[in-house]
Short mmCIF file of C-alpha atoms and ligand atoms in Angstrom, two decimals:
data_model
loop_
_atom_site.label_atom_id
_atom_site.label_comp_id
_atom_site.label_asym_id
_atom_site.label_seq_id
_atom_site.Cartn_x
_atom_site.Cartn_y
_atom_site.Cartn_z
CA UNK A 1 80.99 -50.89 32.85
CA UNK A 2 82.51 -47.63 34.15
CA UNK A 3 83.31 -46.66 30.57
CA UNK A 4 79.77 -47.48 29.51
CA UNK A 5 78.43 -45.21 32.25
CA UNK A 6 80.73 -42.42 31.12
CA UNK A 7 79.62 -42.90 27.52
CA UNK A 8 75.95 -42.72 28.49
CA UNK A 9 76.58 -39.51 30.44
CA UNK A 10 78.49 -37.87 27.58
CA UNK A 11 76.05 -38.98 24.90
CA UNK A 12 73.12 -37.65 26.97
CA UNK A 13 74.73 -34.29 27.72
CA UNK A 14 75.71 -33.88 24.06
CA UNK A 15 72.18 -34.81 22.85
CA UNK A 16 70.76 -32.37 25.39
CA UNK A 17 72.64 -29.51 23.73
CA UNK A 18 71.11 -30.37 20.35
CA UNK A 19 67.51 -30.86 21.45
CA UNK A 20 65.24 -28.09 20.13
CA UNK A 21 61.79 -28.56 21.72
CA UNK A 22 60.02 -30.12 24.71
CA UNK A 23 58.82 -33.13 22.73
CA UNK A 24 62.39 -33.98 21.72
CA UNK A 25 63.44 -33.44 25.32
CA UNK A 26 60.87 -35.91 26.60
CA UNK A 27 62.01 -38.52 24.04
CA UNK A 28 65.55 -38.09 25.30
CA UNK A 29 64.47 -38.53 28.92
CA UNK A 30 62.66 -41.76 28.09
CA UNK A 31 65.60 -43.07 26.02
CA UNK A 32 68.17 -42.53 28.78
CA UNK A 33 66.37 -42.18 32.11
CA UNK A 34 63.13 -44.10 31.51
CA UNK A 35 62.34 -47.42 33.21
CA UNK A 36 63.54 -49.29 30.12
CA UNK A 37 66.11 -46.61 29.21
CA UNK A 38 69.83 -47.05 28.58
CA UNK A 39 70.87 -46.34 32.18
CA UNK A 40 68.41 -48.86 33.69
CA UNK A 41 69.45 -51.52 31.19
CA UNK A 42 73.08 -51.06 32.11
CA UNK A 43 72.43 -51.13 35.85
CA UNK A 44 70.65 -54.50 35.45
CA UNK A 45 74.14 -56.05 35.12
CA UNK A 46 75.04 -55.04 38.72
CA UNK A 47 73.78 -58.21 40.49
CA UNK A 48 76.15 -60.40 38.47
CA UNK A 49 79.27 -58.43 39.61
CA UNK A 50 81.58 -59.14 42.51
CA UNK A 51 80.44 -57.37 45.64
CA UNK A 52 83.24 -54.75 45.95
CA UNK A 53 83.00 -53.83 42.22
CA UNK A 54 79.24 -53.80 42.49
CA UNK A 55 79.28 -51.23 45.30
CA UNK A 56 81.69 -48.95 43.40
CA UNK A 57 79.84 -49.22 40.06
CA UNK A 58 76.48 -48.84 41.84
CA UNK A 59 77.64 -45.61 43.42
CA UNK A 60 78.93 -44.34 40.08
CA UNK A 61 75.65 -45.29 38.41
CA UNK A 62 73.71 -43.25 40.98
CA UNK A 63 76.01 -40.25 40.47
CA UNK A 64 75.52 -40.44 36.70
CA UNK A 65 71.77 -40.67 37.16
CA UNK A 66 71.74 -37.58 39.38
CA UNK A 67 73.89 -35.66 36.91
CA UNK A 68 71.60 -36.57 34.02
CA UNK A 69 68.46 -35.67 35.98
CA UNK A 70 69.89 -32.33 37.06
CA UNK A 71 70.95 -31.45 33.52
CA UNK A 72 67.55 -32.53 32.22
CA UNK A 73 65.68 -30.37 34.78
CA UNK A 74 67.73 -27.29 33.94
CA UNK A 75 67.20 -27.61 30.20
CA UNK A 76 63.52 -28.47 30.68
CA UNK A 77 62.81 -25.38 32.86
CA UNK A 78 64.62 -23.06 30.44
CA UNK A 79 62.79 -24.59 27.50
CA UNK A 80 59.35 -24.32 29.17
CA UNK A 81 59.96 -20.67 29.99
CA UNK A 82 60.96 -19.78 26.43
CA UNK A 83 58.07 -21.81 24.97
CA UNK A 84 55.65 -19.91 27.26
CA UNK A 85 56.96 -16.61 25.94
CA UNK A 86 56.62 -17.82 22.34
CA UNK A 87 53.09 -19.07 23.02
CA UNK A 88 52.06 -15.76 24.52
CA UNK A 89 53.18 -14.07 21.32
CA UNK A 90 51.28 -16.36 18.96
CA UNK A 91 48.29 -17.68 20.96
CA UNK A 92 46.61 -14.46 22.07
CA UNK A 93 42.98 -13.54 22.06
CA UNK A 94 41.43 -10.20 21.26
CA UNK A 95 39.23 -9.57 24.29
CA UNK A 96 37.55 -6.64 22.53
CA UNK A 97 36.20 -8.90 19.73
CA UNK A 98 32.38 -9.36 19.92
CA UNK A 99 31.38 -12.85 21.19
CA UNK A 100 29.35 -15.44 19.29
CA UNK A 101 25.77 -15.31 20.62
CA UNK A 102 24.29 -18.74 21.44
CA UNK A 103 20.94 -19.22 19.70
CA UNK A 104 18.20 -17.79 21.96
CA UNK A 105 14.93 -19.63 22.51
CA UNK A 106 11.62 -18.18 23.62
CA UNK A 107 8.54 -19.28 25.49
CA UNK A 108 6.13 -21.57 23.64
CA UNK A 109 3.18 -19.85 22.04
CA UNK A 110 0.80 -21.47 24.53
CA UNK A 111 2.90 -20.37 27.52
CA UNK A 112 2.89 -16.81 26.14
CA UNK A 113 -0.91 -16.97 25.90
CA UNK A 114 -1.21 -18.33 29.47
CA UNK A 115 0.90 -15.40 30.72
CA UNK A 116 -1.27 -12.91 28.85
CA UNK A 117 -4.55 -14.43 30.07
CA UNK A 118 -3.37 -14.48 33.71
CA UNK A 119 -2.17 -10.87 33.48
CA UNK A 120 -5.53 -9.64 32.18
CA UNK A 121 -7.51 -11.43 34.89
CA UNK A 122 -5.02 -10.31 37.54
CA UNK A 123 -5.98 -6.72 36.74
CA UNK A 124 -9.55 -7.63 37.72
CA UNK A 125 -8.36 -9.11 41.01
CA UNK A 126 -8.41 -12.78 39.95
CA UNK A 127 -5.72 -14.84 41.71
CA UNK A 128 -3.88 -17.58 39.77
CA UNK A 129 -4.21 -21.00 41.38
CA UNK A 130 -3.36 -24.47 40.19
CA UNK A 131 -5.53 -27.43 41.07
CA UNK A 132 -4.49 -31.03 40.24
CA UNK A 133 -4.45 -32.25 36.65
CA UNK A 134 -4.79 -35.85 37.90
CA UNK A 135 -7.79 -35.87 40.21
CA UNK A 136 -10.62 -37.86 41.75
CA UNK A 137 -13.81 -38.44 39.82
CA UNK A 138 -15.53 -36.60 42.69
CA UNK A 139 -13.94 -33.22 41.83
CA UNK A 140 -14.08 -33.72 38.04
CA UNK A 141 -17.73 -34.83 37.96
CA UNK A 142 -19.65 -35.77 41.07
CA UNK A 143 -19.22 -32.53 43.04
CA UNK A 144 -20.18 -30.71 39.81
CA UNK A 145 -23.69 -32.09 39.94
CA UNK A 146 -22.93 -35.07 37.69
CA UNK A 147 -23.79 -38.21 39.67
CA UNK A 148 -21.93 -41.46 38.92
CA UNK A 149 -23.94 -42.74 35.98
CA UNK A 150 -25.07 -39.41 34.54
CA UNK A 151 -24.91 -39.38 30.70
CA UNK A 152 -23.53 -35.79 30.63
CA UNK A 153 -20.17 -37.26 31.66
CA UNK A 154 -19.83 -38.84 28.19
CA UNK A 155 -19.24 -35.41 26.63
CA UNK A 156 -15.91 -35.17 28.43
CA UNK A 157 -14.40 -38.29 26.76
CA UNK A 158 -12.26 -38.91 29.82
CA UNK A 159 -8.99 -40.80 30.32
CA UNK A 160 -8.91 -42.85 33.53
CA UNK A 161 -5.72 -43.72 35.38
CA UNK A 162 -5.24 -47.48 35.54
CA UNK A 163 -2.82 -49.92 37.04
CA UNK A 164 -2.23 -52.96 34.82
CA UNK A 165 -5.65 -52.63 33.20
CA UNK A 166 -7.56 -51.93 36.44
CA UNK A 167 -8.86 -48.37 36.88
CA UNK A 168 -7.60 -46.93 40.16
CA UNK A 169 -10.31 -46.22 42.68
CA UNK A 170 -10.22 -44.59 46.11
CA UNK A 171 -12.58 -42.98 48.61
CA UNK A 172 -13.38 -40.14 46.17
CA UNK A 173 -13.96 -42.42 43.20
CA UNK A 174 -11.85 -43.24 40.16
CA UNK A 175 -8.72 -41.30 39.26
CA UNK A 176 -8.94 -39.28 36.03
CA UNK A 177 -6.75 -37.09 33.87
CA UNK A 178 -8.90 -33.99 34.35
CA UNK A 179 -10.98 -33.38 31.18
CA UNK A 180 -11.64 -29.79 32.31
CA UNK A 181 -10.35 -27.30 34.88
CA UNK A 182 -13.78 -27.22 36.56
CA UNK A 183 -12.37 -29.77 39.06
CA UNK A 184 -10.86 -26.64 40.70
CA UNK A 185 -14.27 -25.18 41.57
CA UNK A 186 -15.19 -27.23 44.66
CA UNK A 187 -11.51 -27.59 45.61
CA UNK A 188 -11.28 -23.77 45.75
CA UNK A 189 -14.48 -23.48 47.80
CA UNK A 190 -13.12 -26.08 50.25
CA UNK A 191 -10.30 -23.66 51.12
CA UNK A 192 -12.99 -21.58 52.88
CA UNK A 193 -11.42 -18.29 51.86
CA UNK A 194 -14.16 -15.98 50.64
CA UNK A 195 -14.72 -14.05 48.49
CA UNK A 196 -13.27 -16.16 45.67
CA UNK A 197 -11.76 -14.74 42.52
CA UNK A 198 -9.81 -17.67 41.08
CA UNK A 199 -8.19 -18.27 37.73
CA UNK A 200 -7.13 -21.92 37.46
CA UNK A 201 -5.01 -22.64 34.39
CA UNK A 202 -3.98 -26.21 33.76
CA UNK A 203 -3.47 -29.06 31.33
CA UNK A 204 -6.62 -31.00 30.47
CA UNK A 205 -7.09 -34.24 28.54
CA UNK A 206 -9.73 -35.79 26.29
CA UNK A 207 -9.89 -38.61 23.74
CA UNK A 208 -10.10 -36.20 20.79
CA UNK A 209 -7.88 -35.23 17.85
CA UNK A 210 -8.77 -33.14 14.78
CA UNK A 211 -8.09 -29.64 13.40
CA UNK A 212 -9.66 -27.96 16.42
CA UNK A 213 -9.06 -30.63 19.12
CA UNK A 214 -5.89 -32.01 20.69
CA UNK A 215 -5.81 -34.86 23.26
CA UNK A 216 -3.91 -32.59 25.67
CA UNK A 217 -4.88 -28.94 25.80
CA UNK A 218 -5.08 -26.16 28.37
CA UNK A 219 -8.08 -24.54 29.96
CA UNK A 220 -8.45 -21.51 32.15
CA UNK A 221 -11.22 -21.64 34.67
CA UNK A 222 -12.55 -18.52 36.26
CA UNK A 223 -14.59 -18.62 39.44
CA UNK A 224 -16.02 -15.65 41.28
CA UNK A 225 -18.07 -16.21 44.43
CA UNK A 226 -19.32 -13.65 46.90
CA UNK A 227 -22.57 -12.33 48.35
CA UNK A 228 -24.65 -10.69 45.62
CA UNK A 229 -22.72 -11.78 42.49
CA UNK A 230 -25.03 -11.65 39.45
CA UNK A 231 -24.93 -12.35 35.73
CA UNK A 232 -24.10 -8.65 35.18
CA UNK A 233 -20.71 -9.21 36.82
CA UNK A 234 -20.14 -12.17 34.50
CA UNK A 235 -20.95 -10.04 31.43
CA UNK A 236 -18.67 -7.22 32.63
CA UNK A 237 -15.72 -9.55 33.17
CA UNK A 238 -16.15 -11.15 29.71
CA UNK A 239 -16.40 -7.78 27.98
CA UNK A 240 -13.22 -6.61 29.65
CA UNK A 241 -11.31 -9.80 28.82
CA UNK A 242 -12.39 -9.95 25.17
CA UNK A 243 -11.51 -6.28 24.55
CA UNK A 244 -8.10 -6.66 26.20
CA UNK A 245 -7.17 -9.97 24.61
CA UNK A 246 -8.66 -9.81 21.10
CA UNK A 247 -9.03 -6.10 20.45
CA UNK A 248 -12.13 -3.95 19.98
CA UNK A 249 -12.93 -5.15 16.40
CA UNK A 250 -13.95 -8.68 17.36
CA UNK A 251 -17.58 -9.48 18.08
CA UNK A 252 -18.92 -11.60 20.94
CA UNK A 253 -22.20 -13.41 21.49
CA UNK A 254 -23.64 -15.28 24.46
CA UNK A 255 -25.52 -18.42 23.39
CA UNK A 256 -27.81 -20.29 25.81
CA UNK A 257 -26.41 -23.71 26.63
CA UNK A 258 -26.62 -26.43 29.23
CA UNK A 259 -24.01 -27.49 31.76
CA UNK A 260 -24.88 -29.56 34.80
CA UNK A 261 -22.81 -27.33 37.07
CA UNK A 262 -24.13 -23.88 36.10
CA UNK A 263 -27.66 -22.46 36.00
CA UNK A 264 -28.31 -20.58 33.79
CA UNK A 265 -25.55 -21.80 31.44
CA UNK A 266 -24.24 -20.25 28.26
CA UNK A 267 -21.47 -20.45 25.71
CA UNK A 268 -19.45 -17.45 24.71
CA UNK A 269 -18.76 -17.26 20.95
CA UNK A 270 -16.46 -14.83 19.17
CA UNK A 271 -16.00 -14.08 15.46
CA UNK A 272 -13.33 -16.44 14.05
CA UNK A 273 -9.75 -15.09 13.93
CA UNK A 274 -8.89 -17.01 10.74
CA UNK A 275 -11.85 -15.98 8.51
CA UNK A 276 -12.87 -12.93 10.61
CA UNK A 277 -16.51 -13.97 10.69
CA UNK A 278 -17.00 -14.73 6.95
CA UNK A 279 -16.95 -18.53 7.34
CA UNK A 280 -14.58 -18.81 4.32
CA UNK A 281 -10.81 -19.00 4.01
CA UNK A 282 -8.97 -18.91 0.63
CA UNK A 283 -12.19 -19.75 -1.23
CA UNK A 284 -12.99 -22.76 0.96
CA UNK A 285 -15.14 -23.26 4.03
CA UNK A 286 -13.03 -22.12 7.03
CA UNK A 287 -11.48 -25.27 8.56
CA UNK A 288 -11.57 -23.85 12.08
CA UNK A 289 -15.09 -22.48 12.43
CA UNK A 290 -17.09 -23.46 9.27
CA UNK A 291 -19.61 -20.68 10.01
CA UNK A 292 -17.83 -17.49 11.11
CA UNK A 293 -18.19 -18.00 14.86
CA UNK A 294 -15.95 -19.97 17.18
CA UNK A 295 -16.84 -21.12 20.61
CA UNK A 296 -14.59 -19.59 23.23
CA UNK A 297 -15.97 -21.74 26.01
CA UNK A 298 -18.70 -22.34 28.51
CA UNK A 299 -19.88 -20.23 31.40
CA UNK A 300 -22.77 -19.69 33.77
CA UNK A 301 -23.92 -18.98 37.30
CA UNK A 302 -22.63 -21.62 39.72
CA UNK A 303 -25.33 -24.24 40.37
CA UNK A 304 -26.70 -24.29 43.97
CA UNK A 305 -25.73 -28.00 44.28
CA UNK A 306 -22.12 -27.13 43.45
CA UNK A 307 -22.10 -24.37 46.08
CA UNK A 308 -23.45 -26.90 48.59
CA UNK A 309 -20.76 -29.44 47.60
CA UNK A 310 -18.21 -26.72 48.37
CA UNK A 311 -19.77 -26.14 51.81
CA UNK A 312 -21.43 -22.81 50.89
CA UNK A 313 -25.05 -21.78 51.47
CA UNK A 314 -26.65 -20.91 48.08
CA UNK A 315 -29.08 -18.58 49.88
CA UNK A 316 -26.13 -16.48 51.02
CA UNK A 317 -23.53 -16.86 48.29
CA UNK A 318 -23.73 -16.76 44.51
CA UNK A 319 -21.15 -16.74 41.78
CA UNK A 320 -20.23 -17.34 38.17
CA UNK A 321 -17.78 -19.70 36.49
CA UNK A 322 -16.30 -20.06 33.03
CA UNK A 323 -13.88 -22.52 31.42
CA UNK A 324 -12.18 -21.77 28.12
CA UNK A 325 -9.51 -23.48 26.02
CA UNK A 326 -6.17 -21.63 25.93
CA UNK A 327 -5.19 -22.96 22.48
CA UNK A 328 -8.51 -22.09 20.86
CA UNK A 329 -8.64 -18.70 22.56
CA UNK A 330 -5.16 -17.93 21.26
CA UNK A 331 -5.85 -19.17 17.71
CA UNK A 332 -8.88 -16.86 17.64
CA UNK A 333 -6.59 -13.83 17.68
CA UNK A 334 -6.58 -12.40 14.18
CA UNK A 335 -2.77 -12.11 13.96
CA UNK A 336 -2.24 -15.83 14.60
CA UNK A 337 -3.42 -17.61 11.48
CA UNK A 338 -3.39 -21.32 12.39
CA UNK A 339 -5.97 -23.55 10.77
CA UNK A 340 -5.03 -26.77 12.62
CA UNK A 341 -4.23 -26.47 16.34
CA UNK A 342 -2.37 -29.80 16.41
CA UNK A 343 0.61 -27.96 14.86
CA UNK A 344 1.17 -26.38 18.30
CA UNK A 345 2.35 -29.71 19.70
CA UNK A 346 4.34 -31.10 16.74
CA UNK A 347 7.51 -29.43 18.04
CA UNK A 348 8.43 -28.25 14.54
CA UNK A 349 10.89 -25.38 15.00
CA UNK A 350 10.05 -23.99 11.54
CA UNK A 351 6.61 -23.25 12.97
CA UNK A 352 7.51 -22.35 16.56
CA UNK A 353 10.32 -19.93 15.63
CA UNK A 354 7.83 -17.65 13.86
CA UNK A 355 6.32 -16.50 17.14
C1 FA5 B 1 -16.07 -27.35 29.71
O1 FA5 B 1 -15.02 -28.01 29.76
C2 FA5 B 1 -16.64 -26.75 30.94
N1 FA5 B 1 -15.93 -27.21 32.09
C3 FA5 B 1 -16.57 -25.23 30.82
C4 FA5 B 1 -17.34 -24.50 31.89
C5 FA5 B 1 -16.67 -24.10 33.02
C6 FA5 B 1 -18.70 -24.24 31.76
C7 FA5 B 1 -17.35 -23.42 34.01
C8 FA5 B 1 -19.36 -23.55 32.73
C9 FA5 B 1 -18.71 -23.13 33.86
P1 FA5 B 1 -16.32 -27.56 27.14
O2 FA5 B 1 -16.32 -29.03 27.07
O3 FA5 B 1 -17.19 -26.86 26.19
O4 FA5 B 1 -16.73 -27.04 28.60
O5 FA5 B 1 -14.81 -27.06 26.93
C10 FA5 B 1 -14.47 -25.72 27.11
C11 FA5 B 1 -13.49 -25.25 26.06
O6 FA5 B 1 -12.31 -26.07 26.07
C12 FA5 B 1 -13.97 -25.37 24.64
O7 FA5 B 1 -14.77 -24.31 24.27
C13 FA5 B 1 -12.67 -25.33 23.87
O8 FA5 B 1 -12.17 -24.02 23.78
C14 FA5 B 1 -11.76 -26.10 24.77
N2 FA5 B 1 -11.61 -27.50 24.35
C15 FA5 B 1 -12.40 -28.55 24.65
N3 FA5 B 1 -11.92 -29.69 24.13
C16 FA5 B 1 -10.78 -29.37 23.50
C17 FA5 B 1 -9.76 -30.12 22.78
N4 FA5 B 1 -9.83 -31.43 22.66
N5 FA5 B 1 -8.71 -29.44 22.26
C18 FA5 B 1 -8.60 -28.11 22.42
N6 FA5 B 1 -9.50 -27.35 23.09
C19 FA5 B 1 -10.57 -27.96 23.63
#
């Protein structure tokens, strides 16, 4: 047994001289000093020995183990140090080399348009607000002079919020996905901070889908209320916006219309950005406008009943409101030639990366 221990020690120290890298060194450690290594195997014979021999051989075994561990540690430290030096010479990086740029994204076309619209109205003193996009029927319809069963509501093709097939209802009526941003009108008046110059931009929803309609779209709602606001102010604000947003070459017309919540009411039309007013595109009828003009959106002087719903006296205060679609407004720019607005929400990078 003593001889065997000596042999193990000599073999290990000899093998240690020949080992050339840290992987080989680790193999050697496992072979001799590991839990199932040669030294452990040999020491397993101890219990079967006579007690006095056992003590002597046990002591010798421990000495051999210490010797091997010490020799191993010395060689291992020296080897690590020299491998570090070698690694530093081969694995270096050139810190002056230009980096690889990660692909950069950009804001969605609609977000860019929202930013531009808000900036233009900000210059006229309009403050950006955000009223709920899930709201009570009261704010979406009733407070806007459209009583519960009024047929005008049908035009808004509204989605209602339901719970297991039952439409949710509370003290202000049913809950709707707002079909227009006009729900912000009475909500803004209820803040009781006058004068009002609000621009409410939000998502709106309707059961519609074709080349010029998407089920989810954005509207921006302007509301100006003060003493002595007239239709001249409305016209001035529109002129400024259209010139700033579309450029001086585009034409605008005001067309009489009817909304329950404005009186008088009108629609603002602008020459189409795809066919530039001709009504034709690549020899065919323009898919967007069909006649040269596109509707930018509705507007009018706030109806006295709406002012009353907002707690304001129509004999003291007056104002105008307008609500336009962001997507349509943007597509009407002549440098954005899109003949189907649904492409905006298809998330096709080949399209989105162009802008
Ligand atoms: C309204 O929604 C009124 N609330 C506008 C208004 C506000 C009038 C304040 C008076 C005073 P209208 O339903 O016409 O009106 O919609 C306004 C604009 O939203 C449209 O001209 C169009 O630009 C846009 N729009 C409507 N439906 C869609 C749709 N499904 N997809 C994309 N844009 C749409």
